[in-house]
mmCIF file of C-alpha atoms in Angstrom:
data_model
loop_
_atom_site.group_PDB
_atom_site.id
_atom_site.type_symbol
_atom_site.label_atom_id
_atom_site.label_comp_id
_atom_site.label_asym_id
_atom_site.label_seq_id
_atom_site.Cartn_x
_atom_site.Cartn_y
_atom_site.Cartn_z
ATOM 1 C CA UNK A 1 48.856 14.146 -18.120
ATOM 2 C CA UNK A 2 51.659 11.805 -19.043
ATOM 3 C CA UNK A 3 53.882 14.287 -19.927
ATOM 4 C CA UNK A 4 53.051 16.339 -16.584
ATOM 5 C CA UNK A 5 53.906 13.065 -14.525
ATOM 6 C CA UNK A 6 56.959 12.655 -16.382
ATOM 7 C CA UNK A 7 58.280 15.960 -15.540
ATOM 8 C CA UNK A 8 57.651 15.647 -11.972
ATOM 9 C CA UNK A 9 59.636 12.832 -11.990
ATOM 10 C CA UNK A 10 62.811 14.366 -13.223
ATOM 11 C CA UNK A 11 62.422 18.102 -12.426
ATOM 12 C CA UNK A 12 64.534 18.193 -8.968
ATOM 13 C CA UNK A 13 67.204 16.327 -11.341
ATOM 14 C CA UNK A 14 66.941 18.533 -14.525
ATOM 15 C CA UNK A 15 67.451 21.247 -12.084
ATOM 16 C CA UNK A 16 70.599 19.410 -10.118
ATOM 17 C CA UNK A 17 71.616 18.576 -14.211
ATOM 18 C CA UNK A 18 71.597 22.518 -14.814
ATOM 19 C CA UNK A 19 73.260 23.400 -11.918
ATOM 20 C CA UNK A 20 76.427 21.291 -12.637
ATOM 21 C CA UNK A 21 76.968 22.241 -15.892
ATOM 22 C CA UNK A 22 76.775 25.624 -14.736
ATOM 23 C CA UNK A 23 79.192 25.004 -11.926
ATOM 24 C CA UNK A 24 81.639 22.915 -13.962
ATOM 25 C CA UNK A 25 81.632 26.258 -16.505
ATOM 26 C CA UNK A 26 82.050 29.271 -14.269
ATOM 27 C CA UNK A 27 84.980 27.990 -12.553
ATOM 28 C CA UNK A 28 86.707 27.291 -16.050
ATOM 29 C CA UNK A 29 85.900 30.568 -17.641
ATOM 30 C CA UNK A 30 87.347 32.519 -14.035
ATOM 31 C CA UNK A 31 90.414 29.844 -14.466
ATOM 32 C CA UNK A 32 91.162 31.244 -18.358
ATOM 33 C CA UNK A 33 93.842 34.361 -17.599
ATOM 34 C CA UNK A 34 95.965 31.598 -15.358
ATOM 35 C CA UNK A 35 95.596 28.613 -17.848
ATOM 36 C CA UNK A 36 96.198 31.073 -20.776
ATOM 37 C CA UNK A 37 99.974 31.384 -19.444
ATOM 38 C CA UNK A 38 100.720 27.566 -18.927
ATOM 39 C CA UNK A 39 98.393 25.786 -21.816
ATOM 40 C CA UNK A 40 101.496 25.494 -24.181
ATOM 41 C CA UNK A 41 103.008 23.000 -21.867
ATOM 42 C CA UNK A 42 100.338 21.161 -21.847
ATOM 43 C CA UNK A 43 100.594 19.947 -25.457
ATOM 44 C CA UNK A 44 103.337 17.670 -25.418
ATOM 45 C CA UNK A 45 101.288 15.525 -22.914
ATOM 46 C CA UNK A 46 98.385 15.174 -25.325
ATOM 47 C CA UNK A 47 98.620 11.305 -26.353
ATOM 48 C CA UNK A 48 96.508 12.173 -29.789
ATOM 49 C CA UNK A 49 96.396 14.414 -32.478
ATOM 50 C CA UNK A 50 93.290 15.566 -31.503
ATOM 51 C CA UNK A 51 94.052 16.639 -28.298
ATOM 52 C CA UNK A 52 96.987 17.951 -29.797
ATOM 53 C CA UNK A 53 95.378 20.023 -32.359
ATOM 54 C CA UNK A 54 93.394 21.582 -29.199
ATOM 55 C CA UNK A 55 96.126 22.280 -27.269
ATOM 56 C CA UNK A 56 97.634 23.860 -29.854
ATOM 57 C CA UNK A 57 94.459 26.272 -30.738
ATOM 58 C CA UNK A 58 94.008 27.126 -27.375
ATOM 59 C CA UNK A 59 97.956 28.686 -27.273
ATOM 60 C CA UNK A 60 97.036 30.529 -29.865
ATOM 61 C CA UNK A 61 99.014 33.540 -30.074
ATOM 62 C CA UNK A 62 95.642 35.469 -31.014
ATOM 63 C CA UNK A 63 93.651 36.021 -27.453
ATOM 64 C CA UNK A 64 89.982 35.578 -29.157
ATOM 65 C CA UNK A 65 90.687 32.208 -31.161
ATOM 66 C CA UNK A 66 92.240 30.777 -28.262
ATOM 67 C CA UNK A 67 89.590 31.358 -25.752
ATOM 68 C CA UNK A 68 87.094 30.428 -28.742
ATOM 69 C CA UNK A 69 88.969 27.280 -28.604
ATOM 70 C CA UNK A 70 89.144 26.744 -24.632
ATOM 71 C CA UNK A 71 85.494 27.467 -24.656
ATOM 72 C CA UNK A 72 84.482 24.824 -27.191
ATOM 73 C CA UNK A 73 86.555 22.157 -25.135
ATOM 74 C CA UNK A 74 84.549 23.892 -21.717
ATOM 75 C CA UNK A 75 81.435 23.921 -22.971
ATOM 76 C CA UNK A 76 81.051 21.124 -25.240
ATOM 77 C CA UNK A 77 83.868 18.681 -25.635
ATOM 78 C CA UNK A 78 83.612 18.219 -21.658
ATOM 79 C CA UNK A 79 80.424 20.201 -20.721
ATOM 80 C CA UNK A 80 78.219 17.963 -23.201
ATOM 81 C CA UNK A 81 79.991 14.580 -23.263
ATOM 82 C CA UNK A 82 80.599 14.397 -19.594
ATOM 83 C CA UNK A 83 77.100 15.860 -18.163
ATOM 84 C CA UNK A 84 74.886 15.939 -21.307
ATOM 85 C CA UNK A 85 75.316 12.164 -21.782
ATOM 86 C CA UNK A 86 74.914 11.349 -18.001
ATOM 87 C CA UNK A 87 71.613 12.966 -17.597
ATOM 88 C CA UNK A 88 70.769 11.680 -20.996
ATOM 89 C CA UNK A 89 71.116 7.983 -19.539
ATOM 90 C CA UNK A 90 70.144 9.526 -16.145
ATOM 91 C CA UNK A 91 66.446 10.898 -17.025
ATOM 92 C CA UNK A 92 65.870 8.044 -19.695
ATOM 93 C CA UNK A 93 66.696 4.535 -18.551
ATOM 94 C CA UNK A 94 63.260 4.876 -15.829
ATOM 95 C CA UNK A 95 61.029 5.922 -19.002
ATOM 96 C CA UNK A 96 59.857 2.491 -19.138
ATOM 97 C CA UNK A 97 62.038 -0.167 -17.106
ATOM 98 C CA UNK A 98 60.941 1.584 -14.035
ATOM 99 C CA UNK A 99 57.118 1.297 -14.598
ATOM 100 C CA UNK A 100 58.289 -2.618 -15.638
ATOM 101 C CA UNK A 101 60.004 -2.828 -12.172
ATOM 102 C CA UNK A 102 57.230 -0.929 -9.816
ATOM 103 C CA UNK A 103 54.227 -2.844 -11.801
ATOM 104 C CA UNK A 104 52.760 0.420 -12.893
ATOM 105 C CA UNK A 105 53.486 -0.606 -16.857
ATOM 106 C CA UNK A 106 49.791 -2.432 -16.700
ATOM 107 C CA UNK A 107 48.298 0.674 -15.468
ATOM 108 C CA UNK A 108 50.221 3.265 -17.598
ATOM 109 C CA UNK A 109 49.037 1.170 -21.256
ATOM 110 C CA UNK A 110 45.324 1.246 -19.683
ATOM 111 C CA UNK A 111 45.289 4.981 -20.060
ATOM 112 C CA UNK A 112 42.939 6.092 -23.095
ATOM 113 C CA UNK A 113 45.959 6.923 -25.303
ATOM 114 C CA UNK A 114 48.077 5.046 -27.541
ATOM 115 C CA UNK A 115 51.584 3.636 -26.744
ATOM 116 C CA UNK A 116 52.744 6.053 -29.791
ATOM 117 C CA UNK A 117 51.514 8.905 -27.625
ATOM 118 C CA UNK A 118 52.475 7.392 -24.277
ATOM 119 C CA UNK A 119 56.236 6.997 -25.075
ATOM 120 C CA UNK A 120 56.836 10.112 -27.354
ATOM 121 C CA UNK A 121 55.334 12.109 -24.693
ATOM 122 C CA UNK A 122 57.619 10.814 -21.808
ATOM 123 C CA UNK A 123 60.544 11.028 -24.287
ATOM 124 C CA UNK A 124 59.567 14.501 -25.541
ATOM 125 C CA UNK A 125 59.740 15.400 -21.496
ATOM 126 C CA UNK A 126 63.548 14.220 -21.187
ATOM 127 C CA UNK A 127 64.780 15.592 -24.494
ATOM 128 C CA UNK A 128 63.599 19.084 -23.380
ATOM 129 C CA UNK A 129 64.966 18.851 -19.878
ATOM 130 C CA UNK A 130 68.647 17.904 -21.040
ATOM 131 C CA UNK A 131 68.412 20.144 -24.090
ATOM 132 C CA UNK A 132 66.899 23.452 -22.617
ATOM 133 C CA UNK A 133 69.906 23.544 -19.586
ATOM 134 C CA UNK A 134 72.416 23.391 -22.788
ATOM 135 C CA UNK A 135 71.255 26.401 -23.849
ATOM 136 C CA UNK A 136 70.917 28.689 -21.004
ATOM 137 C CA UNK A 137 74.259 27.680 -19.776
ATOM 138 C CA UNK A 138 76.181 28.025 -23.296
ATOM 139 C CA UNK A 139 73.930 31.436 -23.228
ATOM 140 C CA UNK A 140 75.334 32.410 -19.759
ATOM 141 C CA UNK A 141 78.798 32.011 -20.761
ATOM 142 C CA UNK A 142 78.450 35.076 -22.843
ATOM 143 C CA UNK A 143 78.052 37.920 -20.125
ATOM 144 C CA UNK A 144 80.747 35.620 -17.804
ATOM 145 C CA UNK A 145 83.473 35.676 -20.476
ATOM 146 C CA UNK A 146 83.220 39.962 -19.977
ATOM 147 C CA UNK A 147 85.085 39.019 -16.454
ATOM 148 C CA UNK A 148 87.835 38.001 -18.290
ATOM 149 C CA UNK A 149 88.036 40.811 -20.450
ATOM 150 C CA UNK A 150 87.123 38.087 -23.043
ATOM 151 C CA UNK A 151 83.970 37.696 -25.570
ATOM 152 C CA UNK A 152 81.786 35.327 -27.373
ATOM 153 C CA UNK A 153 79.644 35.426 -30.081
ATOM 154 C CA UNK A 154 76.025 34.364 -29.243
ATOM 155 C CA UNK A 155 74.929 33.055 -32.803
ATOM 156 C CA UNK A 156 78.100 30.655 -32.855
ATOM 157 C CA UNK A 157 77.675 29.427 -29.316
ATOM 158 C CA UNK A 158 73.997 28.692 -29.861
ATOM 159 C CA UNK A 159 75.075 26.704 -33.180
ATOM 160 C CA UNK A 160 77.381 24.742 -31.158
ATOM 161 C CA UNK A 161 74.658 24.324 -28.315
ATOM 162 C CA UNK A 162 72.268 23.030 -31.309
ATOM 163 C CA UNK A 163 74.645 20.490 -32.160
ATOM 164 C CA UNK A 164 75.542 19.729 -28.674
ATOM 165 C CA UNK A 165 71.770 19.201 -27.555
ATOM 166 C CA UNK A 166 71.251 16.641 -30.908
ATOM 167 C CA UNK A 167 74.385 14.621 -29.702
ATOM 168 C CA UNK A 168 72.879 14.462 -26.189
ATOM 169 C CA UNK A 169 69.749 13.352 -27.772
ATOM 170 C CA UNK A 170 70.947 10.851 -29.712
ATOM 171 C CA UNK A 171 71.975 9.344 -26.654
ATOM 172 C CA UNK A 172 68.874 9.634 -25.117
ATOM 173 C CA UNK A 173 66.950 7.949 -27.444
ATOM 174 C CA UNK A 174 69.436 5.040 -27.340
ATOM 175 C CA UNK A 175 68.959 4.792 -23.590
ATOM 176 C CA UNK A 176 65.018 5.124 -23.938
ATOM 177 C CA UNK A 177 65.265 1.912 -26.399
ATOM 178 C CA UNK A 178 67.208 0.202 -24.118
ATOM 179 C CA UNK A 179 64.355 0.894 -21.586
ATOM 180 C CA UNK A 180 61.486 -0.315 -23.541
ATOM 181 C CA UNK A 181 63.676 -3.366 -23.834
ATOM 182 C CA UNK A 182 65.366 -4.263 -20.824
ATOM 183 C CA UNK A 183 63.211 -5.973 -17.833
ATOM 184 C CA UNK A 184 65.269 -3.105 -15.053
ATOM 185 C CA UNK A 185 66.864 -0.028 -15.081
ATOM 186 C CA UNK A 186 70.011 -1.575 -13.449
ATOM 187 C CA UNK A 187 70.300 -3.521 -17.084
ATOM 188 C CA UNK A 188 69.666 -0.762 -19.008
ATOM 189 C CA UNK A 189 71.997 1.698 -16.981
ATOM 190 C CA UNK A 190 74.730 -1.534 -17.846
ATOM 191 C CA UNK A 191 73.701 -2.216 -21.250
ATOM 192 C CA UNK A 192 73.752 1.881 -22.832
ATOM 193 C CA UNK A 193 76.814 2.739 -20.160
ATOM 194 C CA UNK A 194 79.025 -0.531 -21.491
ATOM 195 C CA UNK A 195 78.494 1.083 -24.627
ATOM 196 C CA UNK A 196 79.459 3.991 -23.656
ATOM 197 C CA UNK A 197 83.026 2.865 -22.411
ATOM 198 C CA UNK A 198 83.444 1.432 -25.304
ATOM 199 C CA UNK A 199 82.830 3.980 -27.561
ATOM 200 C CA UNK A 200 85.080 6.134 -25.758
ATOM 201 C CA UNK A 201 87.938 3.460 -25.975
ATOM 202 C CA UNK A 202 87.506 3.361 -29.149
ATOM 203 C CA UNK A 203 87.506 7.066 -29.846
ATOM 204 C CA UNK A 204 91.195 7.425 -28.201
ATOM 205 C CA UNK A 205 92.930 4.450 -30.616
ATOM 206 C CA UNK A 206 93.782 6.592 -34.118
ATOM 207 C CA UNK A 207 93.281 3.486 -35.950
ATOM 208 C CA UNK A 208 89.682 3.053 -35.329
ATOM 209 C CA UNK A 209 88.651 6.608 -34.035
ATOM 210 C CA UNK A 210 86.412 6.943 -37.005
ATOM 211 C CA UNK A 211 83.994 3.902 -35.565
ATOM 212 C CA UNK A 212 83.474 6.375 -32.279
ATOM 213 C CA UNK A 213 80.362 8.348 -31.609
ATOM 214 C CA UNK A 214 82.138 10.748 -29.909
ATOM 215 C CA UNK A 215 84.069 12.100 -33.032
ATOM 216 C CA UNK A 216 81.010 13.739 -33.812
ATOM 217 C CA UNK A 217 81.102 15.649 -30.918
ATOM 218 C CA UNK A 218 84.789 16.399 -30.570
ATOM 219 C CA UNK A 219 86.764 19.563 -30.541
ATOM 220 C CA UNK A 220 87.305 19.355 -34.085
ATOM 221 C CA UNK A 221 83.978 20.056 -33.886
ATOM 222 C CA UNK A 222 83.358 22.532 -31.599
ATOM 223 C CA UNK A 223 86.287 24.528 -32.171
ATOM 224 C CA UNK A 224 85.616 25.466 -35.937
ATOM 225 C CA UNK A 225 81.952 26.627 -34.855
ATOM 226 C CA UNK A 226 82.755 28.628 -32.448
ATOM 227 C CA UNK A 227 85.523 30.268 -33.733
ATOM 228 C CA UNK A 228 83.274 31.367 -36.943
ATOM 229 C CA UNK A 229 84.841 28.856 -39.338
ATOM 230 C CA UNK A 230 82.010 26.909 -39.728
ATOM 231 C CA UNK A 231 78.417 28.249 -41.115
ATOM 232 C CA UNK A 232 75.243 27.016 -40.008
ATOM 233 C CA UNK A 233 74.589 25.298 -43.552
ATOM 234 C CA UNK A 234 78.349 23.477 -43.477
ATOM 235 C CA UNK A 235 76.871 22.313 -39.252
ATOM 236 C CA UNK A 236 73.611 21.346 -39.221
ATOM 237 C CA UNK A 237 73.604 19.989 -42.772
ATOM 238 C CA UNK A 238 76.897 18.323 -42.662
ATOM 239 C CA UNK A 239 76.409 16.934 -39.167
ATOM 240 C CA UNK A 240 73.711 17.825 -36.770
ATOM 241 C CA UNK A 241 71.087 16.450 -39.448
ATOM 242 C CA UNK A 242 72.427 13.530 -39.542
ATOM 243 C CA UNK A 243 72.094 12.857 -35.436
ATOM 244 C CA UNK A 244 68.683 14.158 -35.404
ATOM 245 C CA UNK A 245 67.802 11.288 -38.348
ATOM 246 C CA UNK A 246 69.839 8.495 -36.030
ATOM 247 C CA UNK A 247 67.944 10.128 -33.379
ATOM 248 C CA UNK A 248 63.847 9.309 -35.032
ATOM 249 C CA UNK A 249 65.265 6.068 -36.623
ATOM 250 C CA UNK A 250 66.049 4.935 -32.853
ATOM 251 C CA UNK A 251 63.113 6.213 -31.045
ATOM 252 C CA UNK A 252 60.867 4.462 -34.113
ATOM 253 C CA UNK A 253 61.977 1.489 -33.387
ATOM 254 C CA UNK A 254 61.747 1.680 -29.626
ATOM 255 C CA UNK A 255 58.298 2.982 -30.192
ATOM 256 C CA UNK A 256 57.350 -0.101 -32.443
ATOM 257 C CA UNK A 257 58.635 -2.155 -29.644
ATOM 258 C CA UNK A 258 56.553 -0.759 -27.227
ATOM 259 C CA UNK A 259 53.497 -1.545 -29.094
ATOM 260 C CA UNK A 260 54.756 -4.893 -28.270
ATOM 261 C CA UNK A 261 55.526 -5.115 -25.033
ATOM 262 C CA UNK A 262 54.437 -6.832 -22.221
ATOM 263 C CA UNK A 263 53.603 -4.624 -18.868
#
């Protein structure tokens, strides 16, 4: 029942959340012939090596690595950082600030279930909504890339959606901690989107790039998965693991401080 309420809450937005990702996506694959001709100016403007480094993959003289490499900066780089991590704030700062702000916390910890069961369930609801949309629009860029005259390769792109969906997660489960915390969704939106900035600041300084969330979900990458460079022992071992164990570490403690909280 919980979970059923939850997902009438946020269906007409997982929808809206599918739709844009789609829309942000078909436009760039259509755009690839015409951006394939001027990319290599582009990379002088780059202020980092990073960006550099993707520039520079994307002008690759071989067609299929360097729409490999636009892709992974489509898809993921901007796809998943831009409108995975909104709707991962989006869907999860009303899990629990909301019911604190309409008075219906009292009424939702009266049900016959525990507050274990309560909050995984309502999380459980988000993280499928943002994580499902990954897929079926990574998925969808397959057949598109054929107008192009281009292809992809579905078991990289769904290893790069995998790691994708447990970055957008991650984020998730921050924002739902932040909910069980904060007295209103306005201070949690503040609270998990201030940290956002500032991870992103942070992630564009060279000297301190390493302390940014986001280099885990950069094109360096995205670009090595789904160009075939990476295996699916050298991603999910070497990084997606490691989000998915941030990812339980964060929602046990917000669950342990909803067992505490006050409606």
């Amino acid at each position: 029942m919980i979970a059923r309420k939850t997902w009438r809450e946020i269906r007409l937005m997982t929808v809206a959340y599918t739709l844009l990702i789609e829309i942000m996506l078909v436009p760039a694959i259509l755009l690839w012939p015409k951006l394939r001709r001027e990319v290599a100016t582009f990379e002088r403007l780059m202020p980092m090596q990073t960006l550099k480094n993707m520039m520079r993959a994307i002008a690759d003289p071989d067609a299929s690595g360097a729409y490999s490499a636009y892709m992974s900066a489509q898809m993921f780089f901007k796809g998943t950082n831009v409108v995975g991590i909104a709707g991962a704030v989006l869907f999860a700062t009303a899990l629990v600030a909301r019911e604190r702000e309409n008075g219906t916390l009292e009424f939702l910890l009266s049900r016959p279930y525990s507050r274990t069961r309560i909050l995984l369930s309502k999380f459980l609801v988000v993280a499928v909504a943002l994580v499902v949309p990954i897929y079926l629009t990574s998925w969808t860029a397959i057949p598109l890339s054929t107008l192009v005259e281009e292809q992809l390769d579905f078991g990289t792109v769904t290893l790069a959606a995998t790691h994708a969906s447990a970055f957008v997660v991650l984020f998730a489960a921050l924002t739902l901690l932040c909910s069980v915390v904060a007295r209103s969704q306005a201070h949690t939106a503040f609270a998990v989107g201030a940290f956002i900035v500032i991870q992103v600041a942070i992630y564009f300084i060279q000297e301190i790039r390493i302390a940014s969330l986001f280099q885990l979900s950069d094109f360096d990458v995205y670009g090595p998965i789904l160009s075939g460079n990476r295996p699916f022992v050298s991603v999910f071992f070497g990084s997606t693991v490691w989000l998915l164990v941030a990812t339980a570490a964060i929602v046990a403690v917000a669950v342990a401080q909803f067992r505490r909280a006050e409606p």
